[in-house]
Short mmCIF file of C-alpha atoms in Angstrom, two decimals:
data_model
loop_
_atom_site.label_atom_id
_atom_site.label_comp_id
_atom_site.label_asym_id
_atom_site.label_seq_id
_atom_site.Cartn_x
_atom_site.Cartn_y
_atom_site.Cartn_z
CA MET A 183 -97.99 -10.36 40.65
CA ILE A 184 -97.42 -14.17 40.27
CA LEU A 185 -94.94 -13.86 37.39
CA GLN A 186 -93.16 -11.06 38.96
CA LEU A 187 -93.48 -9.03 35.81
CA ASN A 188 -93.62 -5.50 37.80
CA PRO A 189 -91.23 -4.53 40.36
CA MET A 190 -92.19 -5.74 43.96
CA ALA A 191 -92.62 -1.78 44.90
CA ASP A 192 -95.33 -1.34 42.05
CA ASN A 193 -97.02 -4.71 43.63
CA PHE A 194 -97.26 -3.34 47.12
CA ARG A 195 -98.31 -0.05 45.82
CA LEU A 196 -101.20 -1.90 44.02
CA LEU A 197 -101.94 -4.19 47.32
CA TYR A 198 -101.78 -0.86 49.52
CA ASP A 199 -104.21 1.25 46.85
CA GLY A 200 -106.54 -1.61 46.38
CA PHE A 201 -107.81 -1.78 49.74
CA PRO A 202 -108.49 2.07 50.78
CA GLY A 203 -110.87 1.59 53.91
CA ALA A 204 -108.84 -1.66 55.10
CA ARG A 205 -106.52 -1.55 58.28
CA PHE A 206 -104.44 -4.00 56.41
CA ALA A 207 -104.20 -6.04 53.28
CA GLY A 208 -102.54 -9.37 52.16
CA MET A 209 -100.95 -11.19 49.35
CA TYR A 210 -98.78 -14.13 48.27
CA GLN A 211 -95.07 -14.08 47.30
CA LEU A 212 -95.36 -17.48 45.90
CA ALA A 213 -95.96 -19.65 48.90
CA ARG A 214 -95.15 -16.76 51.47
CA PRO A 215 -97.69 -14.32 52.91
CA VAL A 216 -97.01 -10.82 52.91
CA LEU A 217 -98.77 -7.89 54.70
CA ALA A 218 -99.36 -4.25 53.86
CA ILE A 219 -100.14 -2.53 57.06
CA ARG A 220 -102.28 0.76 56.60
CA ASP A 221 -103.34 1.85 60.02
CA PRO A 222 -100.86 3.90 61.60
CA GLU A 223 -102.21 2.76 64.79
CA LEU A 224 -101.73 -0.93 63.84
CA ILE A 225 -98.23 0.01 62.55
CA LYS A 226 -97.42 1.55 66.03
CA GLN A 227 -98.83 -1.54 68.19
CA ILE A 228 -96.78 -3.86 65.78
CA THR A 229 -93.40 -2.03 65.90
CA VAL A 230 -93.53 -0.55 69.24
CA LYS A 231 -95.76 -2.76 71.60
CA ASP A 232 -95.77 -6.19 70.02
CA PHE A 233 -92.28 -5.85 68.41
CA ASP A 234 -91.29 -9.07 70.24
CA HIS A 235 -93.96 -11.11 68.06
CA PHE A 236 -92.58 -9.67 64.68
CA ILE A 237 -88.96 -10.57 64.85
CA ASP A 238 -88.20 -12.41 61.42
CA HIS A 239 -88.39 -10.23 58.28
CA SER A 240 -87.86 -10.88 54.83
CA GLN A 241 -84.52 -10.71 53.45
CA PHE A 242 -84.02 -8.52 50.32
CA VAL A 243 -80.37 -9.06 49.61
CA PRO A 244 -78.64 -12.09 51.18
CA GLU A 245 -76.00 -11.11 54.01
CA GLU A 246 -73.42 -12.85 51.55
CA CYS A 247 -74.15 -10.94 48.57
CA GLU A 248 -74.44 -7.47 50.23
CA PRO A 249 -73.00 -7.74 53.91
CA LEU A 250 -74.09 -4.14 54.84
CA TRP A 251 -77.63 -4.28 53.75
CA GLY A 252 -77.82 -7.88 55.17
CA LYS A 253 -76.73 -6.73 58.50
CA ASN A 254 -79.16 -4.11 59.23
CA LEU A 255 -82.21 -4.01 61.43
CA PHE A 256 -84.72 -4.62 58.55
CA SER A 257 -82.90 -7.76 57.41
CA LEU A 258 -81.87 -9.65 60.79
CA LYS A 259 -83.85 -12.56 62.31
CA GLY A 260 -84.23 -13.97 65.68
CA GLU A 261 -81.52 -13.25 68.59
CA ARG A 262 -79.54 -11.09 66.04
CA TRP A 263 -82.51 -8.70 65.62
CA LYS A 264 -83.22 -8.74 69.12
CA GLU A 265 -79.59 -7.73 70.28
CA MET A 266 -79.60 -4.73 67.58
CA ARG A 267 -83.23 -3.56 68.54
CA ALA A 268 -81.83 -3.25 71.90
CA THR A 269 -78.71 -1.41 70.93
CA LEU A 270 -80.16 0.92 68.67
CA SER A 271 -83.73 1.74 70.48
CA PRO A 272 -82.12 4.27 72.93
CA SER A 273 -81.10 6.27 69.98
CA PHE A 274 -84.80 6.59 68.51
CA THR A 275 -86.82 7.98 71.35
CA SER A 276 -89.41 10.42 70.09
CA SER A 277 -87.61 13.11 71.48
CA LYS A 278 -84.24 12.50 69.90
CA MET A 279 -86.13 11.83 66.56
CA LYS A 280 -87.60 15.42 66.54
CA ALA A 281 -84.08 16.99 67.51
CA MET A 282 -82.65 14.78 64.43
CA PHE A 283 -85.50 15.59 62.25
CA ASN A 284 -84.15 19.46 62.17
CA ILE A 285 -80.59 18.49 61.70
CA MET A 286 -81.18 16.11 59.03
CA SER A 287 -83.32 18.64 57.37
CA GLU A 288 -80.52 21.02 57.31
CA CYS A 289 -78.24 18.61 55.77
CA ALA A 290 -80.57 17.95 53.11
CA GLU A 291 -80.85 21.56 52.42
CA ARG A 292 -77.22 22.03 52.08
CA PHE A 293 -77.22 18.85 49.99
CA VAL A 294 -79.73 20.04 47.48
CA ASN A 295 -78.32 23.60 47.35
CA HIS A 296 -74.81 22.31 46.43
CA PHE A 297 -76.39 20.77 43.43
CA ARG A 298 -78.17 23.70 42.52
CA VAL A 299 -75.00 26.21 42.63
CA GLU A 300 -72.85 23.77 41.11
CA GLY A 301 -75.58 22.67 38.34
CA SER A 302 -77.60 25.73 37.59
CA GLU A 303 -80.22 24.73 34.88
CA ASP A 304 -77.74 22.41 33.59
CA THR A 305 -77.57 18.52 34.10
CA VAL A 306 -75.29 17.46 37.00
CA THR A 307 -73.42 13.78 36.80
CA VAL A 308 -72.66 12.53 39.71
CA GLU A 309 -71.30 9.28 41.39
CA PHE A 310 -74.39 8.13 43.50
CA LYS A 311 -72.23 5.92 45.93
CA ASP A 312 -69.65 8.84 46.47
CA ILE A 313 -72.30 11.55 46.83
CA PHE A 314 -74.58 9.49 49.17
CA THR A 315 -71.79 8.35 51.29
CA ARG A 316 -70.91 12.16 52.05
CA PHE A 317 -74.37 13.06 52.52
CA THR A 318 -74.73 10.00 55.23
CA ASN A 319 -71.23 11.10 56.74
CA ASP A 320 -72.88 14.85 56.78
CA VAL A 321 -75.92 13.67 58.63
CA ILE A 322 -74.13 11.28 60.83
CA ALA A 323 -71.45 13.69 61.96
CA SER A 324 -74.14 16.68 62.51
CA ALA A 325 -76.45 14.58 64.55
CA SER A 326 -73.92 12.54 66.59
CA PHE A 327 -71.26 15.03 67.01
CA GLY A 328 -72.79 18.57 66.08
CA ILE A 329 -70.47 19.15 63.19
CA ASN A 330 -71.61 21.03 60.27
#
């Protein structure tokens, strides 16, 4: 883990799997401590009840390099994070999430079926950015405006 010879996701998987009975486990990324939370109740406690104590998150990609990713809720810090969370929270109540899940599942089913019909048993070559932009737009249009 120190030399970063493995992808970070693999390191987190090793950390998570290495402590099956623990509620959480930790490691260091050089001098920065990192936690992997395993217990669903502890995750709920941190993200719902004590969210105001966990406002600064690691930046995966600097905002200057990737403005879209750098401005999402998981990358923001301090007051910008608080403002964005306050804006987004009303959209993600449990009842709204349950309703959106079915809509997103239908969009995903159409997405997969599109390639099954088009590709049959053959390999299909796609431009990921284009195809996932279309999928994302489909989900947003369906969930927000009821457009299929």
